[in-house]
Short mmCIF file of C-alpha atoms in Angstrom, two decimals:
data_model
loop_
_atom_site.label_atom_id
_atom_site.label_comp_id
_atom_site.label_asym_id
_atom_site.label_seq_id
_atom_site.Cartn_x
_atom_site.Cartn_y
_atom_site.Cartn_z
CA MET A 564 -5.96 -17.16 -43.65
CA ALA A 565 -2.31 -16.85 -42.62
CA ASP A 566 -1.50 -14.03 -40.26
CA ILE A 567 1.15 -12.03 -42.07
CA ARG A 568 1.31 -9.54 -39.24
CA ASN A 569 3.45 -11.58 -36.86
CA HIS A 570 6.28 -9.08 -37.21
CA THR A 571 6.43 -6.24 -34.68
CA ARG A 572 3.96 -3.57 -35.72
CA GLU A 573 5.70 -0.35 -36.62
CA MET A 574 4.98 3.09 -35.24
CA LEU A 575 3.83 5.05 -38.29
CA PRO A 576 3.27 8.81 -38.38
CA GLU A 577 -0.35 9.75 -37.79
CA PRO A 578 -0.91 11.37 -41.21
CA THR A 579 0.29 8.18 -42.92
CA LEU A 580 -1.95 6.02 -40.76
CA ARG A 581 -4.91 8.23 -41.56
CA ARG A 582 -4.30 7.88 -45.30
CA LEU A 583 -4.02 4.07 -45.28
CA PRO A 584 -7.80 3.59 -44.86
CA TRP A 585 -8.34 5.72 -47.99
CA TYR A 586 -6.16 3.31 -49.95
CA LEU A 587 -8.02 0.37 -48.43
CA ALA A 588 -11.43 1.78 -49.38
CA TYR A 589 -10.05 2.39 -52.87
CA VAL A 590 -8.65 -1.14 -53.39
CA ASN A 591 -11.86 -2.63 -51.93
CA MET A 592 -13.64 -0.86 -54.77
CA LEU A 593 -11.07 -2.02 -57.38
CA ASN A 594 -11.35 -5.60 -56.14
CA ALA A 595 -15.15 -5.47 -56.38
CA ARG A 596 -14.65 -4.39 -60.01
CA ASN A 597 -12.21 -7.29 -60.60
CA VAL A 598 -9.26 -4.99 -61.29
CA GLU A 599 -6.06 -7.03 -60.86
CA PHE A 600 -3.25 -4.47 -60.69
CA VAL A 601 -2.96 -0.82 -59.80
CA SER A 602 -0.01 1.59 -59.93
CA SER A 603 0.66 4.34 -57.40
CA THR A 604 0.23 6.79 -60.30
CA GLN A 605 -3.29 5.49 -60.87
CA ILE A 606 -4.12 5.60 -57.14
CA ALA A 607 -2.76 9.16 -57.06
CA LYS A 608 -4.95 10.17 -59.97
CA ASP A 609 -8.11 8.64 -58.53
CA LEU A 610 -7.62 9.75 -54.92
CA ASN A 611 -6.04 13.13 -55.60
CA VAL A 612 -2.99 12.36 -53.45
CA ASP A 613 0.61 12.87 -54.59
CA ALA A 614 2.02 9.67 -56.21
CA SER A 615 5.33 9.87 -54.35
CA GLN A 616 3.37 10.21 -51.11
CA ILE A 617 1.46 7.04 -51.90
CA ALA A 618 4.62 5.09 -52.77
CA LYS A 619 6.18 6.31 -49.51
CA ASP A 620 3.08 5.43 -47.44
CA LEU A 621 2.85 1.94 -48.95
CA SER A 622 6.58 1.34 -48.48
CA CYS A 623 5.79 1.18 -44.73
CA LEU A 624 3.84 -2.00 -45.44
CA ASN A 625 5.17 -5.41 -46.27
CA ILE A 626 4.36 -5.12 -50.00
CA LYS A 627 6.25 -4.27 -53.18
CA GLY A 628 4.79 -3.07 -56.44
CA LYS A 629 6.04 -4.55 -59.72
CA THR A 630 7.73 -2.29 -62.25
CA ARG A 631 5.30 -1.08 -64.96
CA ILE A 632 2.44 -3.16 -63.45
CA GLY A 633 2.07 -1.82 -59.93
CA TYR A 634 0.53 -3.49 -56.90
CA GLU A 635 -1.53 -6.66 -57.03
CA VAL A 636 -4.95 -5.43 -55.87
CA LYS A 637 -5.97 -8.50 -53.84
CA MET A 638 -2.59 -8.60 -52.10
CA LEU A 639 -2.62 -4.86 -51.35
CA GLU A 640 -6.15 -5.16 -49.95
CA GLN A 641 -5.07 -8.04 -47.71
CA VAL A 642 -1.94 -6.30 -46.46
CA LEU A 643 -3.77 -3.04 -45.71
CA GLN A 644 -6.62 -4.90 -44.02
CA ASP A 645 -4.23 -6.84 -41.81
CA PHE A 646 -2.02 -3.88 -41.03
CA LEU A 647 -4.93 -1.63 -40.08
CA GLY A 648 -6.51 -4.22 -37.79
CA PHE A 649 -10.00 -3.64 -39.20
CA LYS A 650 -10.63 -7.40 -39.35
CA GLU A 651 -9.78 -7.92 -35.67
CA VAL A 652 -12.49 -7.32 -33.07
CA HIS A 653 -11.77 -4.45 -30.67
CA ASN A 654 -14.28 -4.29 -27.83
CA ALA A 655 -15.26 -0.78 -26.80
CA ILE A 656 -17.54 0.82 -24.26
CA LEU A 657 -19.36 4.05 -24.97
CA ILE A 658 -19.60 6.67 -22.23
CA GLY A 659 -22.41 9.15 -22.70
CA VAL A 660 -25.41 7.83 -24.61
CA GLY A 661 -26.83 11.20 -25.63
CA SER A 662 -27.43 12.44 -29.13
CA LEU A 663 -24.00 11.74 -30.65
CA GLY A 664 -23.39 8.64 -28.49
CA GLY A 665 -26.73 7.17 -29.48
CA ALA A 666 -25.91 7.85 -33.12
CA LEU A 667 -22.54 6.09 -32.80
CA ILE A 668 -24.16 2.99 -31.26
CA GLN A 669 -26.45 2.84 -34.29
CA ASP A 670 -23.64 3.18 -36.82
CA SER A 671 -23.01 -0.41 -37.86
CA GLY A 672 -20.16 0.96 -40.01
CA LEU A 673 -17.96 0.96 -36.92
CA SER A 674 -18.13 -2.83 -36.65
CA ARG A 675 -16.98 -3.13 -40.27
CA TYR A 676 -13.87 -1.28 -39.11
CA GLY A 677 -13.28 -3.66 -36.21
CA LEU A 678 -14.93 -1.64 -33.45
CA ASN A 679 -17.39 -3.65 -31.39
CA ILE A 680 -19.39 -1.50 -28.97
CA VAL A 681 -20.32 -3.91 -26.18
CA ALA A 682 -22.08 -1.54 -23.79
CA GLY A 683 -23.07 2.05 -23.18
CA PHE A 684 -22.80 3.88 -19.85
CA ASP A 685 -24.76 6.93 -18.76
CA VAL A 686 -26.13 8.73 -15.72
CA ASN A 687 -29.64 9.20 -17.15
CA PRO A 688 -32.07 6.91 -15.25
CA THR A 689 -34.52 6.86 -18.16
CA ILE A 690 -32.07 5.01 -20.41
CA ILE A 691 -30.12 2.94 -17.85
CA GLY A 692 -31.29 -0.66 -18.12
CA THR A 693 -32.53 -0.26 -21.70
CA LYS A 694 -30.93 -1.51 -24.91
CA ILE A 695 -30.14 0.38 -28.12
CA CYS A 696 -29.71 -1.85 -31.19
CA GLY A 697 -29.26 -4.74 -28.76
CA ILE A 698 -26.48 -2.98 -26.82
CA PRO A 699 -27.15 -2.67 -23.07
CA ILE A 700 -26.94 0.73 -21.35
CA TYR A 701 -25.56 0.57 -17.80
CA ASN A 702 -25.21 3.01 -14.95
CA ILE A 703 -21.80 4.73 -15.03
CA ALA A 704 -21.56 3.86 -11.31
CA ASP A 705 -21.27 0.20 -12.35
CA LEU A 706 -18.34 0.83 -14.68
CA GLU A 707 -15.73 -0.86 -12.47
CA TYR A 708 -17.81 -3.99 -12.00
CA LYS A 709 -18.94 -4.25 -15.64
CA ARG A 710 -15.78 -3.27 -17.51
CA LYS A 711 -13.79 -6.40 -16.67
CA ALA A 712 -16.53 -8.74 -17.79
CA LEU A 713 -16.91 -6.78 -21.02
CA LYS A 714 -13.22 -7.19 -21.91
CA ALA A 715 -13.10 -3.70 -23.41
CA GLU A 716 -9.86 -1.75 -23.73
CA ILE A 717 -11.32 1.17 -25.67
CA ALA A 718 -13.71 3.82 -24.36
CA ILE A 719 -15.61 6.18 -26.64
CA ILE A 720 -16.16 9.48 -24.83
CA ALA A 721 -19.34 11.29 -25.91
CA VAL A 722 -20.26 13.13 -22.71
CA PRO A 723 -20.76 16.90 -22.25
CA VAL A 724 -17.46 18.78 -22.54
CA ASP A 725 -17.15 19.59 -18.83
CA GLN A 726 -17.49 15.89 -17.92
CA ALA A 727 -14.84 14.70 -20.38
CA GLN A 728 -11.77 14.82 -18.12
CA SER A 729 -13.39 13.19 -15.08
CA VAL A 730 -14.99 10.45 -17.21
CA ALA A 731 -11.66 9.83 -18.94
CA ASP A 732 -9.87 9.54 -15.57
CA LEU A 733 -12.55 7.13 -14.37
CA THR A 734 -12.25 4.84 -17.40
CA VAL A 735 -8.45 4.79 -17.20
CA ALA A 736 -8.62 3.99 -13.46
CA ASN A 737 -10.76 1.04 -14.50
CA GLY A 738 -8.36 -0.42 -17.03
CA ILE A 739 -9.19 1.36 -20.29
CA LYS A 740 -6.11 1.69 -22.53
CA ALA A 741 -7.40 3.87 -25.37
CA LEU A 742 -9.90 6.71 -25.61
CA TRP A 743 -11.76 7.87 -28.68
CA ASN A 744 -12.72 11.37 -27.62
CA PHE A 745 -15.65 12.98 -29.44
CA THR A 746 -15.82 15.97 -27.10
CA PRO A 747 -13.99 19.23 -27.84
CA SER A 748 -12.12 18.82 -24.52
CA ARG A 749 -8.36 18.19 -24.82
CA ILE A 750 -8.18 15.36 -22.28
CA LYS A 751 -4.94 15.06 -20.31
CA LEU A 752 -3.76 11.53 -19.46
CA SER A 753 -0.49 9.73 -18.89
CA ASP A 754 1.55 8.97 -22.02
CA ASN A 755 0.79 5.26 -22.02
CA ILE A 756 -2.89 5.90 -22.73
CA VAL A 757 -3.82 6.29 -26.39
CA VAL A 758 -6.13 9.22 -27.18
CA GLN A 759 -7.72 10.00 -30.53
CA ASN A 760 -9.65 13.26 -30.78
CA THR A 761 -12.48 13.41 -33.27
CA SER A 762 -14.41 16.63 -32.91
CA ILE A 763 -16.61 16.45 -35.96
CA TYR A 764 -18.18 19.80 -35.17
CA SER A 765 -14.81 21.50 -35.66
CA HIS A 766 -15.10 20.61 -39.34
CA LEU A 767 -18.28 22.65 -39.49
CA ALA A 768 -16.34 25.71 -38.34
CA VAL A 769 -13.98 25.31 -41.29
CA MET A 770 -16.83 24.68 -43.72
CA TYR A 771 -18.87 27.73 -42.66
CA ASN A 772 -15.81 29.97 -42.83
CA ARG A 773 -14.82 28.81 -46.31
CA LEU A 774 -18.41 29.08 -47.54
CA ASP A 775 -18.64 32.68 -46.29
CA ILE A 776 -15.38 33.57 -48.00
CA GLN A 777 -16.54 32.04 -51.30
CA LYS A 778 -19.70 34.13 -51.06
CA GLN A 779 -17.74 37.32 -50.41
CA GLN A 780 -15.50 36.61 -53.39
CA SER A 781 -18.36 35.89 -55.74
CA LYS A 782 -20.11 39.18 -54.87
CA MET B 883 -28.42 41.05 -30.42
CA ALA B 884 -26.11 43.25 -32.46
CA ASP B 885 -24.28 41.55 -35.28
CA ILE B 886 -20.64 42.26 -34.62
CA ARG B 887 -19.64 40.27 -37.65
CA ASN B 888 -20.43 42.85 -40.30
CA HIS B 889 -16.75 43.15 -41.14
CA THR B 890 -15.43 40.93 -43.93
CA ARG B 891 -14.84 37.46 -42.54
CA GLU B 892 -11.19 36.53 -42.67
CA MET B 893 -9.68 33.45 -44.22
CA LEU B 894 -8.10 31.67 -41.25
CA PRO B 895 -5.78 28.66 -41.50
CA GLU B 896 -7.65 25.38 -41.07
CA PRO B 897 -5.81 24.30 -37.87
CA THR B 898 -6.75 27.61 -36.21
CA LEU B 899 -10.38 27.26 -37.28
CA ARG B 900 -10.48 23.74 -35.90
CA ARG B 901 -9.18 24.91 -32.52
CA LEU B 902 -11.68 27.78 -32.12
CA PRO B 903 -14.58 25.40 -31.30
CA TRP B 904 -12.48 23.94 -28.45
CA TYR B 905 -12.15 27.41 -26.95
CA LEU B 906 -15.87 27.98 -27.43
CA ALA B 907 -16.79 24.72 -25.67
CA TYR B 908 -14.40 25.71 -22.89
CA VAL B 909 -15.81 29.22 -22.37
CA ASN B 910 -19.37 27.83 -22.56
CA MET B 911 -18.41 25.72 -19.57
CA LEU B 912 -16.77 28.67 -17.75
CA ASN B 913 -19.82 30.82 -18.36
CA ALA B 914 -22.10 28.09 -16.99
CA ARG B 915 -19.92 28.16 -13.85
CA ASN B 916 -20.18 31.97 -13.65
CA VAL B 917 -16.46 32.52 -14.22
CA GLU B 918 -15.97 36.13 -15.33
CA PHE B 919 -12.41 36.29 -16.68
CA VAL B 920 -9.94 33.81 -18.12
CA SER B 921 -6.32 34.21 -19.19
CA SER B 922 -4.75 32.45 -22.16
CA THR B 923 -2.41 30.79 -19.62
CA GLN B 924 -5.41 29.30 -17.82
CA ILE B 925 -7.01 28.18 -21.11
CA ALA B 926 -3.66 26.63 -22.08
CA LYS B 927 -3.47 24.74 -18.79
CA ASP B 928 -7.02 23.41 -18.98
CA LEU B 929 -7.04 22.53 -22.69
CA ASN B 930 -3.45 21.34 -22.96
CA VAL B 931 -2.68 23.74 -25.83
CA ASP B 932 0.34 26.05 -25.91
CA ALA B 933 -0.50 29.49 -24.41
CA SER B 934 1.21 31.45 -27.19
CA GLN B 935 -0.82 29.39 -29.70
CA ILE B 936 -4.04 30.40 -27.95
CA ALA B 937 -3.09 34.08 -27.84
CA LYS B 938 -2.24 33.89 -31.55
CA ASP B 939 -5.49 32.09 -32.43
CA LEU B 940 -7.62 34.55 -30.47
CA SER B 941 -5.80 37.52 -32.00
CA CYS B 942 -7.56 36.61 -35.26
CA LEU B 943 -10.81 37.56 -33.57
CA ASN B 944 -12.09 40.99 -32.75
CA ILE B 945 -11.27 40.71 -29.03
CA LYS B 946 -8.48 41.85 -26.71
CA GLY B 947 -7.56 40.39 -23.33
CA LYS B 948 -6.77 42.73 -20.44
CA THR B 949 -3.33 42.67 -18.85
CA ARG B 950 -3.24 40.46 -15.74
CA ILE B 951 -6.98 39.71 -15.99
CA GLY B 952 -7.36 38.07 -19.36
CA TYR B 953 -10.45 37.78 -21.54
CA GLU B 954 -13.97 38.55 -20.38
CA VAL B 955 -15.67 35.15 -20.59
CA LYS B 956 -19.10 36.32 -21.79
CA MET B 957 -17.54 38.53 -24.43
CA LEU B 958 -15.17 35.79 -25.63
CA GLU B 959 -18.08 33.36 -25.85
CA GLN B 960 -20.09 35.84 -27.90
CA VAL B 961 -17.23 36.66 -30.27
CA LEU B 962 -16.36 32.99 -30.85
CA GLN B 963 -20.02 32.08 -31.32
CA ASP B 964 -20.51 34.82 -33.89
CA PHE B 965 -17.26 34.19 -35.68
CA LEU B 966 -17.85 30.46 -35.99
CA GLY B 967 -21.37 30.85 -37.33
CA PHE B 968 -22.79 28.19 -35.00
CA LYS B 969 -25.78 30.40 -34.18
CA GLU B 970 -26.72 30.88 -37.82
CA VAL B 971 -28.86 28.25 -39.52
CA HIS B 972 -27.14 26.41 -42.39
CA ASN B 973 -29.50 24.16 -44.32
CA ALA B 974 -28.00 20.89 -45.45
CA ILE B 975 -29.13 17.83 -47.35
CA LEU B 976 -27.82 14.39 -46.55
CA ILE B 977 -26.99 12.04 -49.40
CA GLY B 978 -26.89 8.37 -48.43
CA VAL B 979 -29.17 7.46 -45.53
CA GLY B 980 -27.41 4.23 -44.58
CA SER B 981 -25.87 3.40 -41.26
CA LEU B 982 -23.67 6.48 -40.80
CA GLY B 983 -26.09 8.80 -42.61
CA GLY B 984 -28.97 7.63 -40.44
CA ALA B 985 -26.85 8.20 -37.35
CA LEU B 986 -26.02 11.76 -38.47
CA ILE B 987 -29.70 12.57 -39.00
CA GLN B 988 -30.34 11.49 -35.43
CA ASP B 989 -27.51 13.54 -33.96
CA SER B 990 -29.28 16.63 -32.70
CA GLY B 991 -25.85 17.95 -31.73
CA LEU B 992 -25.41 19.09 -35.33
CA SER B 993 -28.25 21.59 -35.01
CA ARG B 994 -26.59 23.07 -31.91
CA TYR B 995 -23.65 23.82 -34.21
CA GLY B 996 -25.84 25.51 -36.80
CA LEU B 997 -26.33 22.59 -39.18
CA ASN B 998 -29.96 22.01 -40.08
CA ILE B 999 -30.48 18.79 -42.05
CA VAL B 1000 -33.64 19.46 -44.07
CA ALA B 1001 -33.85 16.24 -46.09
CA GLY B 1002 -32.15 12.97 -46.84
CA PHE B 1003 -31.72 11.43 -50.30
CA ASP B 1004 -31.20 7.78 -51.11
CA VAL B 1005 -31.76 5.15 -53.80
CA ASN B 1006 -33.25 2.56 -51.44
CA PRO B 1007 -37.00 2.21 -52.18
CA THR B 1008 -37.73 0.90 -48.67
CA ILE B 1009 -36.75 4.22 -47.04
CA ILE B 1010 -37.71 6.70 -49.80
CA GLY B 1011 -40.90 8.45 -48.71
CA THR B 1012 -40.32 7.76 -45.00
CA LYS B 1013 -39.15 10.17 -42.32
CA ILE B 1014 -36.35 9.83 -39.78
CA CYS B 1015 -36.69 12.09 -36.73
CA GLY B 1016 -39.17 14.12 -38.77
CA ILE B 1017 -36.76 14.57 -41.69
CA PRO B 1018 -38.13 13.39 -45.06
CA ILE B 1019 -36.14 10.94 -47.19
CA TYR B 1020 -36.46 11.55 -50.93
CA ASN B 1021 -35.40 9.71 -54.06
CA ILE B 1022 -31.99 10.91 -55.26
CA ALA B 1023 -33.59 11.19 -58.71
CA ASP B 1024 -35.65 14.10 -57.34
CA LEU B 1025 -32.60 16.03 -56.14
CA GLU B 1026 -32.79 18.75 -58.79
CA TYR B 1027 -36.46 19.42 -58.18
CA LYS B 1028 -36.26 19.29 -54.37
CA ARG B 1029 -32.95 21.07 -53.71
CA LYS B 1030 -34.11 24.54 -54.71
CA ALA B 1031 -37.18 24.42 -52.48
CA LEU B 1032 -35.03 23.19 -49.59
CA LYS B 1033 -32.68 26.20 -49.85
CA ALA B 1034 -29.70 24.03 -48.93
CA GLU B 1035 -26.15 24.96 -49.88
CA ILE B 1036 -24.44 22.14 -47.98
CA ALA B 1037 -24.53 18.43 -48.83
CA ILE B 1038 -23.40 15.75 -46.42
CA ILE B 1039 -22.00 12.81 -48.39
CA ALA B 1040 -22.44 9.46 -46.64
CA VAL B 1041 -22.73 7.10 -49.61
CA PRO B 1042 -20.56 4.04 -50.38
CA VAL B 1043 -17.03 5.07 -51.38
CA ASP B 1044 -17.39 4.24 -55.08
CA GLN B 1045 -20.48 6.48 -55.34
CA ALA B 1046 -18.86 9.49 -53.68
CA GLN B 1047 -17.50 11.26 -56.76
CA SER B 1048 -20.61 10.88 -58.91
CA VAL B 1049 -22.90 11.95 -56.07
CA ALA B 1050 -20.66 14.95 -55.37
CA ASP B 1051 -20.76 15.96 -59.04
CA LEU B 1052 -24.54 15.62 -59.04
CA THR B 1053 -25.02 17.83 -55.97
CA VAL B 1054 -22.68 20.51 -57.33
CA ALA B 1055 -24.50 20.47 -60.68
CA ASN B 1056 -27.63 21.16 -58.66
CA GLY B 1057 -26.30 24.20 -56.83
CA ILE B 1058 -24.59 22.79 -53.73
CA LYS B 1059 -21.69 25.02 -52.61
CA ALA B 1060 -20.11 22.96 -49.82
CA LEU B 1061 -19.67 19.24 -49.20
CA TRP B 1062 -19.10 17.51 -45.90
CA ASN B 1063 -17.60 14.25 -47.07
CA PHE B 1064 -17.79 11.31 -44.66
CA THR B 1065 -16.53 8.78 -47.22
CA PRO B 1066 -12.85 7.87 -47.51
CA SER B 1067 -12.93 9.03 -51.15
CA ARG B 1068 -10.89 12.15 -51.94
CA ILE B 1069 -13.52 13.93 -54.00
CA LYS B 1070 -12.26 16.16 -56.82
CA LEU B 1071 -14.22 19.34 -57.51
CA SER B 1072 -13.54 22.82 -58.82
CA ASP B 1073 -11.81 25.19 -56.39
CA ASN B 1074 -14.89 27.28 -55.68
CA ILE B 1075 -16.59 24.34 -53.97
CA VAL B 1076 -15.81 23.89 -50.28
CA VAL B 1077 -14.99 20.33 -49.23
CA GLN B 1078 -14.43 19.10 -45.67
CA ASN B 1079 -13.32 15.49 -45.30
CA THR B 1080 -14.26 13.73 -42.09
CA SER B 1081 -13.36 10.08 -42.26
CA ILE B 1082 -13.97 9.06 -38.68
CA TYR B 1083 -12.87 5.50 -39.37
CA SER B 1084 -9.35 6.74 -40.16
CA HIS B 1085 -9.03 7.64 -36.50
CA LEU B 1086 -9.61 4.00 -35.65
CA ALA B 1087 -6.56 3.06 -37.71
CA VAL B 1088 -4.41 5.38 -35.61
CA MET B 1089 -5.95 4.15 -32.36
CA TYR B 1090 -5.44 0.45 -33.13
CA ASN B 1091 -1.85 1.03 -34.21
CA ARG B 1092 -0.95 3.01 -31.08
CA LEU B 1093 -2.71 0.47 -28.86
CA ASP B 1094 -0.70 -2.39 -30.40
CA ILE B 1095 2.53 -0.49 -29.91
CA GLN B 1096 1.72 0.21 -26.26
CA LYS B 1097 1.09 -3.51 -25.77
CA GLN B 1098 4.39 -4.45 -27.41
CA GLN B 1099 6.24 -1.97 -25.20
CA SER B 1100 4.61 -3.17 -21.99
CA LYS B 1101 5.55 -6.81 -22.68
#
C-alpha cells in the first residue's frame, strides 16, 4: 500500500483531531456494509454532528468529495486511517499496573488503534516479574535500563495521583516523548513533551450531576 | 455523617464539573499529608490551572476560603466528595463485555468513584452465564427482565460502533436514564436521557499527531 502521508503532517486543532476517529469508525461501518459513497450531510445525520463542521474537518485531509455524490467510502477510510496513524505501531510502556493499568493492558482495542504496550512498570513486588496477557511487568527501578531496549516513546501513566508528577519526570528523563495521563493530576512538563489527559472518572462527575438534575426536574 | 447536599443540586457547566474531580484528587492527597489549609493560588500552582478559574469553580460549591489562609482541606474534601456524588452508590449495567468492556469490569477504580457495575450483558454464548470478578454476564435478550431487579439507572455502552445506537435505544426502552458511551458513535436520544461520551481512542489520535509534529520540528 502506497504511503500517501509523505507530506508534512499538519498541526490540527485538538477538537478536530478528536472527531476524526468518529468519522473513521463510521466509514469502517459503511465499508463493511459495502456502501460506496457518503455525503457530509449523511455523515452529519448519522453522527449528529453539524454538516459544515464535517466538511471543514475533512478539508484538513488530502481528500475531496464529489458534488452530489460525496466522498468515496474506501478512499475516505484509507485517508483517515493513514492520517490518524492507527495502522502504525506505537510502542508504549505502562507505569502503574494497578486496577486501571491492569485493565488497560488487557484492552486489546488499544492495539487496533496502533498502541502496542510492550511492558508494564510498578513498585509492587508481588507483580514485578510476572506477565499480564503476555506483557512483562518490570520494577520501576529498571526503567532506564529497560526503556531503550523496548523502543517506546509513549508512557501511559496510571499511578496514584500523588505519584504522577515524579513518575512523569522520571519517564521524560529516560527518553519518553509523549505521556498518556490517566491520573487526575495536571502534570507539568516542558513544551516539547506531548501530554494527553484522559481522566475517565471526571465523566462520572458530569453524569451523576446531570442525572440528579433530571430527577429533580421530573419530580 | 450529615448530608450537606440537601439543597437543590445546581446545573454546572461541563468543563467545571470535569475539573472538580482534579481538585478532589488533589485535596485527598493534601489530607493524606496532613495539610490543613490550601489557597487557590497554591492549588493553581500545583495543578497548573489558572487561580481565578479555581476560585470561580469552587464558588459553585457551598464553601468559602478564608482571607490569607485559604480553604480548610478536610472541609473542601468533604464538600467536593458530597457534591460529586462519588460516595453514593450508582448501579450500572455494562453492555458489551468485549475487550474494553471486560477491562472496565475489572477496574475497581470505578467503584471508588461511586459506580457499581452490577451485571454485564452480551450476545456471545461463550461468556453468557459466566462471571467476571464476581459480576454475572447475562444474555442481552434478558435485559428487560433483569434490569428492574438490578435497580440500575446507568448503562455503560462498550459494543461495536454499529451496534451502539440500537443498544442505546434498547436500554432506554428498558428504563435506563444515563448512558456512558465508550463507542465512537454519537448516539441520538431524547433530551431527558443523560449521555457522556468517552472515546479514549480519540486521545490517541491527538497524541500521535502531536508526537509526529514534535519529530518534524526537531529534525
